[in-house]
mmCIF file of C-alpha atoms and ligand atoms in Angstrom:
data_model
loop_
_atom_site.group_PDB
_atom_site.id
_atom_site.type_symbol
_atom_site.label_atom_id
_atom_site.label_comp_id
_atom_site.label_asym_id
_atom_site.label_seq_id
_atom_site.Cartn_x
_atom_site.Cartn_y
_atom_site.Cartn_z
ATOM 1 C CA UNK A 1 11.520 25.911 -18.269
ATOM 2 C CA UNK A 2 11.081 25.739 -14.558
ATOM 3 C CA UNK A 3 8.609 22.332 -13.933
ATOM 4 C CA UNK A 4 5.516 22.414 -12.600
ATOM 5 C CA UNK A 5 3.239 20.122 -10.855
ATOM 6 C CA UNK A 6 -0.046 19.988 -9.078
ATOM 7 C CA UNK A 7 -0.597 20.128 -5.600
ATOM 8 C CA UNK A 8 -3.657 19.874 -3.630
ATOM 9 C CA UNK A 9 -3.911 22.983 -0.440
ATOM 10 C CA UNK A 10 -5.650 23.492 2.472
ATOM 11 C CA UNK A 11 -6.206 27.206 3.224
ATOM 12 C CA UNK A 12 -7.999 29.511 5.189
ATOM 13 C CA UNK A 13 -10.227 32.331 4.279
ATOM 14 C CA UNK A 14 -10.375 35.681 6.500
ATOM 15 C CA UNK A 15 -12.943 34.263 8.605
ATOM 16 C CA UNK A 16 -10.423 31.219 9.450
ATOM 17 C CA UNK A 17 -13.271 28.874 7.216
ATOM 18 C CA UNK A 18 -10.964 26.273 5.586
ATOM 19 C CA UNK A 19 -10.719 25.127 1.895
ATOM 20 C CA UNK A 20 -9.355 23.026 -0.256
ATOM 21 C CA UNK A 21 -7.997 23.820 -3.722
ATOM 22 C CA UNK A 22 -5.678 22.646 -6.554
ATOM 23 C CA UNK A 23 -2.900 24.417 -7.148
ATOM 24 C CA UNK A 24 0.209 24.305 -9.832
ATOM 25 C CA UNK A 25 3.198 24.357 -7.673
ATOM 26 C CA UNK A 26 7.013 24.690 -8.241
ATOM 27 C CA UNK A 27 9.890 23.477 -6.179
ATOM 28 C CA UNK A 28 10.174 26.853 -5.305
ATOM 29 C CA UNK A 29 6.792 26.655 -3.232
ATOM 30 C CA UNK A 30 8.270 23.798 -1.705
ATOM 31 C CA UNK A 31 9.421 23.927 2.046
ATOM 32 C CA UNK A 32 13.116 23.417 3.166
ATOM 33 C CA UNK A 33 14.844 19.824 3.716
ATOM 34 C CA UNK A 34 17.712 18.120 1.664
ATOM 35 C CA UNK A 35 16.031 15.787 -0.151
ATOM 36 C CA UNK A 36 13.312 16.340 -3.072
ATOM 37 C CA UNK A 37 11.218 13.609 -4.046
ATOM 38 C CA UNK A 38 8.830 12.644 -7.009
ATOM 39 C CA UNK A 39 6.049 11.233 -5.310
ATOM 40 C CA UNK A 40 4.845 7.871 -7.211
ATOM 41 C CA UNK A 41 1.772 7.202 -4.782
ATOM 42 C CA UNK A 42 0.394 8.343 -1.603
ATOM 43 C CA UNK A 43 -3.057 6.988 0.675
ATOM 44 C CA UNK A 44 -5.569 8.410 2.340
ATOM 45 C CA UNK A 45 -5.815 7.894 5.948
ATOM 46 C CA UNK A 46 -8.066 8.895 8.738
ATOM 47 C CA UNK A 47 -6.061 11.636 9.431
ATOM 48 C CA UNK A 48 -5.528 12.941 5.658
ATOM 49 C CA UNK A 49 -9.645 12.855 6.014
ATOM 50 C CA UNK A 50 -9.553 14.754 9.302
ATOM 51 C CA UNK A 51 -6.982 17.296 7.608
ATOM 52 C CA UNK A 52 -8.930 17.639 4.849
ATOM 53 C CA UNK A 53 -12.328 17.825 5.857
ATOM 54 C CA UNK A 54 -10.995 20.515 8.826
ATOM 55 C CA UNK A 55 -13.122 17.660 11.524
ATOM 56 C CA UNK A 56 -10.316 17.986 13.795
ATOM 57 C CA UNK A 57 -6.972 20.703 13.737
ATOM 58 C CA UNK A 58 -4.553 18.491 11.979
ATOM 59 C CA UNK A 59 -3.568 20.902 9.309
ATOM 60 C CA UNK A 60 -1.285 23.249 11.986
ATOM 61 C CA UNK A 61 -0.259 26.393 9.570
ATOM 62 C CA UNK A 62 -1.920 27.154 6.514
ATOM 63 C CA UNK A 63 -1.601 27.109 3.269
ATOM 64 C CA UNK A 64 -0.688 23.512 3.239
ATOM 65 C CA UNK A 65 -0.290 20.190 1.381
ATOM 66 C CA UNK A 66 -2.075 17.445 3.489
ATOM 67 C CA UNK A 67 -0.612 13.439 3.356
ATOM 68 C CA UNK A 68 1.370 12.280 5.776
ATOM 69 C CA UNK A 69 2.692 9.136 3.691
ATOM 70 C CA UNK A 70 4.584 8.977 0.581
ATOM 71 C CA UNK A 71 6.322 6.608 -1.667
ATOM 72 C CA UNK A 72 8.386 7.985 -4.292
ATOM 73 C CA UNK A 73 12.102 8.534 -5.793
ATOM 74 C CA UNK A 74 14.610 11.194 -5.121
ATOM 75 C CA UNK A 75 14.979 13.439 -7.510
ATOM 76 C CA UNK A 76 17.667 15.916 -5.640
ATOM 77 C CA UNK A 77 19.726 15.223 -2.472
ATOM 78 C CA UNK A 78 22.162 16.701 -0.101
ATOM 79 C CA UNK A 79 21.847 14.585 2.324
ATOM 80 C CA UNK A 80 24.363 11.857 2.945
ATOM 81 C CA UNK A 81 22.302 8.872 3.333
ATOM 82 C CA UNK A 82 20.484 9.287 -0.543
ATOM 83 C CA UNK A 83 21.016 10.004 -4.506
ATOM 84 C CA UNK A 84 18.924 10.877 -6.799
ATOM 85 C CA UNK A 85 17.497 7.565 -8.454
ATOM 86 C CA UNK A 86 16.958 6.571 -4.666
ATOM 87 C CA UNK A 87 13.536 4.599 -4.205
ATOM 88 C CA UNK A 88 11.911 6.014 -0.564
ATOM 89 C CA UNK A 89 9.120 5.787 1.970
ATOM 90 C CA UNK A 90 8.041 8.391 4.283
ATOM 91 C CA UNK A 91 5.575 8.116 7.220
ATOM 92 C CA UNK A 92 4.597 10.929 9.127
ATOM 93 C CA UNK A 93 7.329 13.551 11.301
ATOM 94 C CA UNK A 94 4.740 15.761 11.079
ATOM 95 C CA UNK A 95 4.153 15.801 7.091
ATOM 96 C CA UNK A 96 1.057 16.766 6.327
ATOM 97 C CA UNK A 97 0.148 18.484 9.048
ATOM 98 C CA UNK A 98 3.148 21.748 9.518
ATOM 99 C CA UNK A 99 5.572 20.326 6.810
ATOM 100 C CA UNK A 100 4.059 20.294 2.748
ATOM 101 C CA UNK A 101 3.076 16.466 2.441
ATOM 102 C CA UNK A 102 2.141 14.044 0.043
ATOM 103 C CA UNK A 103 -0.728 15.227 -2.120
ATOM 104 C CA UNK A 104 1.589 16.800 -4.582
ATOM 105 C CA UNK A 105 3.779 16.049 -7.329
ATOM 106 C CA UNK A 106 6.771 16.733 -5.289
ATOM 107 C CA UNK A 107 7.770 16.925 -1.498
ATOM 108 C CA UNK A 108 11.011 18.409 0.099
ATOM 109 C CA UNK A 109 11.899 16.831 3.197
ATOM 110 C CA UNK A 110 14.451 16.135 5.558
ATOM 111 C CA UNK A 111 16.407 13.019 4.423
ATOM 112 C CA UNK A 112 16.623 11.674 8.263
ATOM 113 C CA UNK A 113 12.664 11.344 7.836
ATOM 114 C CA UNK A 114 12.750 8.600 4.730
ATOM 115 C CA UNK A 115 13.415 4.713 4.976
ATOM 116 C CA UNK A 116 14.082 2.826 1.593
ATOM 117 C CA UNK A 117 11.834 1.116 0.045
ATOM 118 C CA UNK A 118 11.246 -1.985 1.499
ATOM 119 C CA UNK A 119 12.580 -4.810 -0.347
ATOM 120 C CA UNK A 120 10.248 -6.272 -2.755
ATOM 121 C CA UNK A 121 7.890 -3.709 -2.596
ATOM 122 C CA UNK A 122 6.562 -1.051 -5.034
ATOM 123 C CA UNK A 123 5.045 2.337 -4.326
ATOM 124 C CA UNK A 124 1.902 1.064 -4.442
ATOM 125 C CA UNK A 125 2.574 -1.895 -2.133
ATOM 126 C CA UNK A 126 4.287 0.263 0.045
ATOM 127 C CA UNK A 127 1.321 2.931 -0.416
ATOM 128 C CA UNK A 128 -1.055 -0.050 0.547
ATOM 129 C CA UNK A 129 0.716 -0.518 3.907
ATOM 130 C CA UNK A 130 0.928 3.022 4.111
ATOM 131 C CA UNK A 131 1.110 4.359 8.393
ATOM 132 C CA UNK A 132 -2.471 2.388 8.715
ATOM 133 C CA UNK A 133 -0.508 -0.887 8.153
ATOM 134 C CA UNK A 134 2.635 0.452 9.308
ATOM 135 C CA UNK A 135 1.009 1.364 12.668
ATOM 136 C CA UNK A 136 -0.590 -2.072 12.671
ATOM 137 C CA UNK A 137 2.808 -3.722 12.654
ATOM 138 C CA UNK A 138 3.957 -1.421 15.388
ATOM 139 C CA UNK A 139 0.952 -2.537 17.482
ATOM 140 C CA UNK A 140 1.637 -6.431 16.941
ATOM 141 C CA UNK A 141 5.264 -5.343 17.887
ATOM 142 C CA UNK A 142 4.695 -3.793 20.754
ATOM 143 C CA UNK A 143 2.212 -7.283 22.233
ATOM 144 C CA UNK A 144 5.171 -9.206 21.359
ATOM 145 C CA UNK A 145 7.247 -7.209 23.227
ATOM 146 C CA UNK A 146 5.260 -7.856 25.934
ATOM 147 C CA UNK A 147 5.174 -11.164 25.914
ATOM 148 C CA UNK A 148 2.445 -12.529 24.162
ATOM 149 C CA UNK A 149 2.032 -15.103 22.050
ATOM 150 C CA UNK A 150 -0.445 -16.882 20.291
ATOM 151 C CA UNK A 151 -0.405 -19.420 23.248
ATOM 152 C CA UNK A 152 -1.777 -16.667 25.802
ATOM 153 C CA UNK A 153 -5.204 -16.679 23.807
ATOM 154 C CA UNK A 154 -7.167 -14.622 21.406
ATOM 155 C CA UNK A 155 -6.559 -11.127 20.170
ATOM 156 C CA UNK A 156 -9.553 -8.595 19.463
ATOM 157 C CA UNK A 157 -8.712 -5.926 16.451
ATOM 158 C CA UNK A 158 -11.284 -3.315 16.385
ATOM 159 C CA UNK A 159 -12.264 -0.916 13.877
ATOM 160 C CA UNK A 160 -11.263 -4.177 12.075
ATOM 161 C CA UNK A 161 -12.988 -3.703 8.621
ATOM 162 C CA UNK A 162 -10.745 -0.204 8.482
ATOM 163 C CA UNK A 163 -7.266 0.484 7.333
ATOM 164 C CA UNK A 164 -5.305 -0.407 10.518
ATOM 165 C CA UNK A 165 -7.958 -3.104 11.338
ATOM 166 C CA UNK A 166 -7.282 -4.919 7.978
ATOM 167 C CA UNK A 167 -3.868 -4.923 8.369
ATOM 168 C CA UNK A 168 -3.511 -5.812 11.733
ATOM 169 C CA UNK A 169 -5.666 -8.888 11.157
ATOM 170 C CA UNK A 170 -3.948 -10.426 8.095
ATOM 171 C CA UNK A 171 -0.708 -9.763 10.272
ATOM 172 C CA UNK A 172 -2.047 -11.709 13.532
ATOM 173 C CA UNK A 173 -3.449 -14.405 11.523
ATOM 174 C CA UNK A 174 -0.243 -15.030 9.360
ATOM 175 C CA UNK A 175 1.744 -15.253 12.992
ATOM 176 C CA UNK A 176 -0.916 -17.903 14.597
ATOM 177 C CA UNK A 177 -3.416 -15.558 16.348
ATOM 178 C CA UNK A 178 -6.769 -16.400 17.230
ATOM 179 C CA UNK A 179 -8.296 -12.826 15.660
ATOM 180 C CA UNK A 180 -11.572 -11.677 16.938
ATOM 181 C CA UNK A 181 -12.601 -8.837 14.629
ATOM 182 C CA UNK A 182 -14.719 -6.345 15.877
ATOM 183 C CA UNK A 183 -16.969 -4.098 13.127
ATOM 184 C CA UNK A 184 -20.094 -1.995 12.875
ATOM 185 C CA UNK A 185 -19.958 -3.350 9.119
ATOM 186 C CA UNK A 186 -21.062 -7.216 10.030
ATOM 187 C CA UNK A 187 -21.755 -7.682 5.996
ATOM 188 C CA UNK A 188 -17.842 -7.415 5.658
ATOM 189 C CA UNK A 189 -17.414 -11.027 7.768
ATOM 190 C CA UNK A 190 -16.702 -12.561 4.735
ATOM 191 C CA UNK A 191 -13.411 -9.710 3.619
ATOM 192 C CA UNK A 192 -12.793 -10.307 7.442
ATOM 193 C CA UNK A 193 -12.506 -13.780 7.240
ATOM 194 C CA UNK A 194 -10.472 -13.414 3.796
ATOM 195 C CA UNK A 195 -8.220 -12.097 5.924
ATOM 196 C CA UNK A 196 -7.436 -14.552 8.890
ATOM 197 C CA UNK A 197 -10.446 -13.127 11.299
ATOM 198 C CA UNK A 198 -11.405 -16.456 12.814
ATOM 199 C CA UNK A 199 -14.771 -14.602 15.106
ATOM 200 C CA UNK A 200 -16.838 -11.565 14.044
ATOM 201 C CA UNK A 201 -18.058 -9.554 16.798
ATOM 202 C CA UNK A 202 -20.856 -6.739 16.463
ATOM 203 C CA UNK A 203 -18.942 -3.213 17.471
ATOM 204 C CA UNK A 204 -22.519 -2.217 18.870
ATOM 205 C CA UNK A 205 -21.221 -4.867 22.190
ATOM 206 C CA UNK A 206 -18.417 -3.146 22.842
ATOM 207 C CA UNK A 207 -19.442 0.765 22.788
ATOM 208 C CA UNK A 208 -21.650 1.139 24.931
ATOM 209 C CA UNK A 209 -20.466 2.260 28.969
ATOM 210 C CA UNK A 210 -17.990 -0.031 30.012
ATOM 211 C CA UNK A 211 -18.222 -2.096 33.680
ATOM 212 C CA UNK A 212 -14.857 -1.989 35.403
ATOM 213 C CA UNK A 213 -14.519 -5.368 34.593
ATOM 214 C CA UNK A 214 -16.291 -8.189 32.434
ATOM 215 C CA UNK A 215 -16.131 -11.719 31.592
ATOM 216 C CA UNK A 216 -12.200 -12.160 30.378
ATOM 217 C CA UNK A 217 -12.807 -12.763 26.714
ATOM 218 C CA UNK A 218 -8.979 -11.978 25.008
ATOM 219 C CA UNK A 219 -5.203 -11.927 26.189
ATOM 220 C CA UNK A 220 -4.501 -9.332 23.830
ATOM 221 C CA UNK A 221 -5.535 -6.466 21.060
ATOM 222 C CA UNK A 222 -5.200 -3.980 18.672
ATOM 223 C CA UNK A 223 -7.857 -0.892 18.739
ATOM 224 C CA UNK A 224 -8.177 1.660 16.619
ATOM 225 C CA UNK A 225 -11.316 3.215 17.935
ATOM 226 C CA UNK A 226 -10.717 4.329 21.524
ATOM 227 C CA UNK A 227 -13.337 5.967 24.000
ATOM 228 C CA UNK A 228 -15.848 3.187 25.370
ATOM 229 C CA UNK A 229 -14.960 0.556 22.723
ATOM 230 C CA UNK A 230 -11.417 0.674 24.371
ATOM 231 C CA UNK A 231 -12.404 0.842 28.054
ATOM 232 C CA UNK A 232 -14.703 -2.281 27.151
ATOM 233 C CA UNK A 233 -12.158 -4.065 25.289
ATOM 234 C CA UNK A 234 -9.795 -3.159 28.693
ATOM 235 C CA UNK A 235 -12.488 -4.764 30.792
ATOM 236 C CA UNK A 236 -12.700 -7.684 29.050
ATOM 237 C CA UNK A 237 -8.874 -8.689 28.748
ATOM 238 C CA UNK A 238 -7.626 -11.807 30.048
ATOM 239 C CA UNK A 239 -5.268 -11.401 33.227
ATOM 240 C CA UNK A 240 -1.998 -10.341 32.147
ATOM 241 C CA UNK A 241 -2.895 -9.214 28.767
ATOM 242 C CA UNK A 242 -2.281 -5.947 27.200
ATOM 243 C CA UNK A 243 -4.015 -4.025 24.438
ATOM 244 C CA UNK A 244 -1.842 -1.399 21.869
ATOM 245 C CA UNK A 245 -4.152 1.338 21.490
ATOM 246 C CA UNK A 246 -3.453 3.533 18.267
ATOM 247 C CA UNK A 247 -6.407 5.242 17.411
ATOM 248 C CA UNK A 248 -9.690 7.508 18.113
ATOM 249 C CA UNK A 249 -11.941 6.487 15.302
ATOM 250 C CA UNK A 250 -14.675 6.516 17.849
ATOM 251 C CA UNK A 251 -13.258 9.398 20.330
ATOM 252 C CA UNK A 252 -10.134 10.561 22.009
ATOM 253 C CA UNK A 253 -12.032 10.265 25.574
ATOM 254 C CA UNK A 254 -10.896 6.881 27.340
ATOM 255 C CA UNK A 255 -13.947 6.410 30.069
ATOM 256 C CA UNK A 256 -12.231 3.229 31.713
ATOM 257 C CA UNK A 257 -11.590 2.684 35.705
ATOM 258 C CA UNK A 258 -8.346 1.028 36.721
ATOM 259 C CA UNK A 259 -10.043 -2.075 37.855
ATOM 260 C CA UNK A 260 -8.042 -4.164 34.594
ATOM 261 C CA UNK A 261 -4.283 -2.516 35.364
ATOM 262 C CA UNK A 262 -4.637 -3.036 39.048
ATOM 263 C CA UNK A 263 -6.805 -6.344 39.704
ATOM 264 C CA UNK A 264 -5.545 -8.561 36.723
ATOM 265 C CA UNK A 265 -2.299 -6.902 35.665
ATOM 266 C CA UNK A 266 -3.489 -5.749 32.108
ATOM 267 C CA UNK A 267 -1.191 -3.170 30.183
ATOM 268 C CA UNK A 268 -2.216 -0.549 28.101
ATOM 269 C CA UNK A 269 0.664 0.183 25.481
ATOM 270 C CA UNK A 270 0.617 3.265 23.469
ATOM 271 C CA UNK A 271 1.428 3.441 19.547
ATOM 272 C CA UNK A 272 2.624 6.518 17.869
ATOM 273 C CA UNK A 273 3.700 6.242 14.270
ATOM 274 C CA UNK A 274 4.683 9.853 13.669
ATOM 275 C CA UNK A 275 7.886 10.270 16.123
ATOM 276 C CA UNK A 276 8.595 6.628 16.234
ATOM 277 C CA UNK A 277 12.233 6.453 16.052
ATOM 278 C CA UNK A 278 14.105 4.990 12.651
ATOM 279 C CA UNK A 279 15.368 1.809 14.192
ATOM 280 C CA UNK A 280 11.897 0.882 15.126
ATOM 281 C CA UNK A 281 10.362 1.986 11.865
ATOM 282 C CA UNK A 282 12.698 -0.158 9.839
ATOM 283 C CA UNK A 283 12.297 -3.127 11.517
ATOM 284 C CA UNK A 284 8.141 -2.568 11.145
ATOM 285 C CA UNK A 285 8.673 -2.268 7.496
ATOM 286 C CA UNK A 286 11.296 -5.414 7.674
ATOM 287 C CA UNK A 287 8.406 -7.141 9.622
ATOM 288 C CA UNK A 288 5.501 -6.263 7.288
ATOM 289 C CA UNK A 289 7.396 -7.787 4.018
ATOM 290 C CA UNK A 290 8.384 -10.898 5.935
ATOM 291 C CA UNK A 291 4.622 -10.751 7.821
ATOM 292 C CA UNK A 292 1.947 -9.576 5.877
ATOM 293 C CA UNK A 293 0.757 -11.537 2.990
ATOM 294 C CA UNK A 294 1.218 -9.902 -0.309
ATOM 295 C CA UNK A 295 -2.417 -11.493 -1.776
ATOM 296 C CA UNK A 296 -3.921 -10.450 1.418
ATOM 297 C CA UNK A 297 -2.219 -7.197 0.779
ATOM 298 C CA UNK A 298 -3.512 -6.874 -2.681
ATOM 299 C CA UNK A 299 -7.517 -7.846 -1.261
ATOM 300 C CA UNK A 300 -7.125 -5.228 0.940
ATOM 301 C CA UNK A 301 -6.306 -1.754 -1.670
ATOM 302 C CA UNK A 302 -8.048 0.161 -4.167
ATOM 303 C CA UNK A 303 -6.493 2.370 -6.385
ATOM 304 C CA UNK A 304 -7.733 5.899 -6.790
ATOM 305 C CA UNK A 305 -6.910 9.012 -9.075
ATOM 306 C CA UNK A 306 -5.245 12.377 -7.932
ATOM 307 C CA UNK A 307 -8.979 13.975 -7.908
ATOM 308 C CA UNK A 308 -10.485 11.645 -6.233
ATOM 309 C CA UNK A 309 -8.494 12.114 -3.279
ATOM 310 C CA UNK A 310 -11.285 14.657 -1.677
ATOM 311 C CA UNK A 311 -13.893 12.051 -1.844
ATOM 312 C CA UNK A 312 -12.134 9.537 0.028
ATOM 313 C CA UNK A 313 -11.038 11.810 2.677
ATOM 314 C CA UNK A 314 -14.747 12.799 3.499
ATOM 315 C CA UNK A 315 -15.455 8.964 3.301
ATOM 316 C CA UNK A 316 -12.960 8.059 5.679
ATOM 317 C CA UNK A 317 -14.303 10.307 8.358
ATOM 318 C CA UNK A 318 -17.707 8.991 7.707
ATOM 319 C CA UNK A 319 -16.492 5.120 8.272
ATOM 320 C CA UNK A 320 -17.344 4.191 4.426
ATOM 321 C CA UNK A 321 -13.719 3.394 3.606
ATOM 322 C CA UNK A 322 -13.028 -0.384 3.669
ATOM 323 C CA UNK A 323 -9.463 -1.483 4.284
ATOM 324 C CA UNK A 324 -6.840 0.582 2.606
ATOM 325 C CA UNK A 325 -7.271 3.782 -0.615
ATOM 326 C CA UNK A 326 -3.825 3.959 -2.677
ATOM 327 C CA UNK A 327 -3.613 7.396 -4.652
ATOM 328 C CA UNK A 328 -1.134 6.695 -7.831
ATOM 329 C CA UNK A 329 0.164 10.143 -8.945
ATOM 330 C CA UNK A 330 0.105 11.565 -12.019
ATOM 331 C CA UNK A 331 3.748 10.750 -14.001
HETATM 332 P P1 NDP B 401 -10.217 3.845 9.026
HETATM 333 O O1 NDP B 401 -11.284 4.866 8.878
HETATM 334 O O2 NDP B 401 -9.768 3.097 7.829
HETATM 335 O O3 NDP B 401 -10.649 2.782 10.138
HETATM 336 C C1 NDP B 401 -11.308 3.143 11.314
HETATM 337 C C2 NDP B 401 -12.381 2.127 11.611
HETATM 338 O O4 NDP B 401 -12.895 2.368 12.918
HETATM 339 C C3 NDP B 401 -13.586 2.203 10.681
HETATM 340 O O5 NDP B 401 -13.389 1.538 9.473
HETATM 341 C C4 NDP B 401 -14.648 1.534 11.541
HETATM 342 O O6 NDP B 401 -14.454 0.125 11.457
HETATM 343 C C5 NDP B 401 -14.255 1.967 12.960
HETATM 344 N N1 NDP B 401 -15.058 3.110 13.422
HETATM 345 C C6 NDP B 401 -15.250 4.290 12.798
HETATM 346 N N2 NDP B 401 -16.072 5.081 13.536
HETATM 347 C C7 NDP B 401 -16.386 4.373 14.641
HETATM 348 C C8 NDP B 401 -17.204 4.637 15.774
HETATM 349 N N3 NDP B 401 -17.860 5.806 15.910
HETATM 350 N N4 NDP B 401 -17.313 3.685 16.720
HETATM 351 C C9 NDP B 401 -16.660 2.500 16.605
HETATM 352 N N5 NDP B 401 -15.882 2.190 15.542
HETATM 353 C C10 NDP B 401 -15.749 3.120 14.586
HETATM 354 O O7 NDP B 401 -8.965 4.583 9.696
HETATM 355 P P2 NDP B 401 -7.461 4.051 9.861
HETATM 356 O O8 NDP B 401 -7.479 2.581 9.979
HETATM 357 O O9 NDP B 401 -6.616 4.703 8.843
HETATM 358 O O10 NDP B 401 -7.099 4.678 11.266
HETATM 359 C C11 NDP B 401 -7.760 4.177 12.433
HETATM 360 C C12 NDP B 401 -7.434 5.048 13.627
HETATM 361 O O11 NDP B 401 -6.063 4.911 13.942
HETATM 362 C C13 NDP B 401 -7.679 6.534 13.393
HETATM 363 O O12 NDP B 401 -8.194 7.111 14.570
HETATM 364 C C14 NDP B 401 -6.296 7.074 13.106
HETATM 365 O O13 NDP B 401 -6.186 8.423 13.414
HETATM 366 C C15 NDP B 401 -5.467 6.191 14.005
HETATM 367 N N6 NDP B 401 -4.078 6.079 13.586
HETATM 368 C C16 NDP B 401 -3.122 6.355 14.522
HETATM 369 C C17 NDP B 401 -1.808 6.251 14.225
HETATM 370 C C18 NDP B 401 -0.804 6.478 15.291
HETATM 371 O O14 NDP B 401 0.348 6.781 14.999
HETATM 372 N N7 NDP B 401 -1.171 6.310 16.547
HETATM 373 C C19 NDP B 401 -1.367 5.948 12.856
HETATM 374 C C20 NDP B 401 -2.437 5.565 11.964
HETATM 375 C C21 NDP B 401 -3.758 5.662 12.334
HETATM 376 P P3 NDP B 401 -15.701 -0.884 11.280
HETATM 377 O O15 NDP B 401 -16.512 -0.339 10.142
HETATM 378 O O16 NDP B 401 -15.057 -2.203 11.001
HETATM 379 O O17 NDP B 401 -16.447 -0.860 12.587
#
């Protein structure tokens, strides 16, 4: 008898209105690549809440399975680099968004896409990193490769009480950072602090307009949030410093001047988890299980069921979401 398993869509209706429905799926419905996996746990991210809540075009053809991050094993391979039995992680190429992704019992997928699991973890620990904390290694990559170090002064992490946030503080504390965590959620100081955050900062003094520059107040950061939060966080970085900017929790607009790049040397360094290349990714997910504390890692997740995954996406987008949501699939 030909398996079947469930697999939440995204569709559109003739007036191009999109929905959301549970469907039983079979790996015939599945789209091409050379490996098949059985998907043991998935997240929710900001952008599986953006997908599925149709706030921004994320979903790119329709009908489709949103998630863009999977852990799982193979359960059919061509491809040279994996056997069935094989225990994988995928983040992102595009998953969930034109390729079927993670919110089903099975994905097809090119094999070049998956890393192994990384040693010691589990799906669910690797589902609790998920690309939030897998992005938030890249971004504390990419400041080392610049240069800095704990010795140049403090980092800011905004959006701090979110998913990359949390991460990206336990991370920078572990290595020696001074963390300044920036949050609209101020009753969270004590999670932040849990974590490594040695200063809370309200979010409300960073997003409003930003001056060209302000008093220098950190060498280095992680943001999340974007638009004026990221133009004040610009003007307020130490000369020399740089900030990795991942995200647009607060807007994709960046209304900055120049004033930081060109009168104290600042750099602005970009993070993209979806393209990033497989050398890079590998050593982020060598990085997190020699960096990121697993009982920091387990403060951070929540476990939630198959249905539930609608609910957090819509919380997500709303800001309600506090660190990381692990979805454990059905067996
Ligand atoms: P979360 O929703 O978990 O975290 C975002 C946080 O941003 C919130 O928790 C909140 O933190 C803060 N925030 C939300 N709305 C606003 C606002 N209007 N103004 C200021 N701060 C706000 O999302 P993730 O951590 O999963 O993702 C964060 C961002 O990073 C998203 O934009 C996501 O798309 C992006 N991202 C990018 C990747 C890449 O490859 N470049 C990969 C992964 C994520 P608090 O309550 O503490 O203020």
């Amino acid at each position: 008898m030909t398996e079947t398993f469930r697999a939440l869509v995204v569709d559109r209706d003739a007036e191009k209105r999109q929905f959301v429905s549970i469907r039983e799926f079979t790996d015939a419905d599945l789209m091409d690549g050379d490996v098949t996996v059985k998907i043991e746990a998935t997240t929710v991210n900001y952008k599986d809440g953006l997908a599925i809540t149709g706030k921004a075009p994320v979903v790119r053809r329709f009908p489709l399975v949103p998630g863009i991050d999977f852990a799982g094993t193979v359960a059919g391979s061509t491809h040279p680099d994996w056997k069935t039995g094989d225990k994988v992680v995928l983040n992102g190429w595009g998953v969930g968004e034109t390729h079927h992704g993670a919110y089903a019992g099975r994905a097809r997928v090119n094999g070049d896409w998956l890393v192994p699991m990384p040693a010691g973890m589990t799906a669910e620990t690797a589902m609790a990193v998920g690309t939030a904390g897998y992005t938030a290694m890249l971004a504390v990559m990419a400041l080392e490769r610049h240069g800095l170090t704990p010795a140049a002064g403090p980092v800011v992490v905004t959006g701090a009480a979110g998913g990359v946030g949390s991460v990206a503080i336990a991370l920078l504390a572990k290595l020696g950072w001074h963390v300044i965590a920036s949050t609209g959620r101020t009753q969270e100081a004590d999670y932040l602090k849990g974590l490594g955050a040695a200063e809370i900062i309200d979010r409300v003094e960073l997003s409003g307009p930003a001056k060209p520059l302000a008093k220098e107040r950190w060498a280095a950061g992680v943001d999340s949030v974007g638009s004026t939060t990221l133009a004040n966080v610009l003007s307020m970085t130490r000369y020399g410093g740089a900030i990795a900017a991942c995200g647009l929790a607060q807007g994709m607009d960046l209304p900055a001047s120049v004033a930081p790049f060109i009168l104290r040397g600042v750099a602005l360094l970009g993070i993209d988890s979806v393209m990033a290349p497989k050398s890079l990714r590998l050593e982020a997910w060598r990085r997190i299980g020699r960096d990121l504390d697993a009982a920091k890692l387990a403060g951070i997740a929540r476990t939630i069921a198959f249905d539930d995954i609608q609910t957090a996406a819509h919380d997500i987008v709303e800001g309600r979401i506090r660190g990381r949501v692990v979805v454990t699939m059905p067996g």
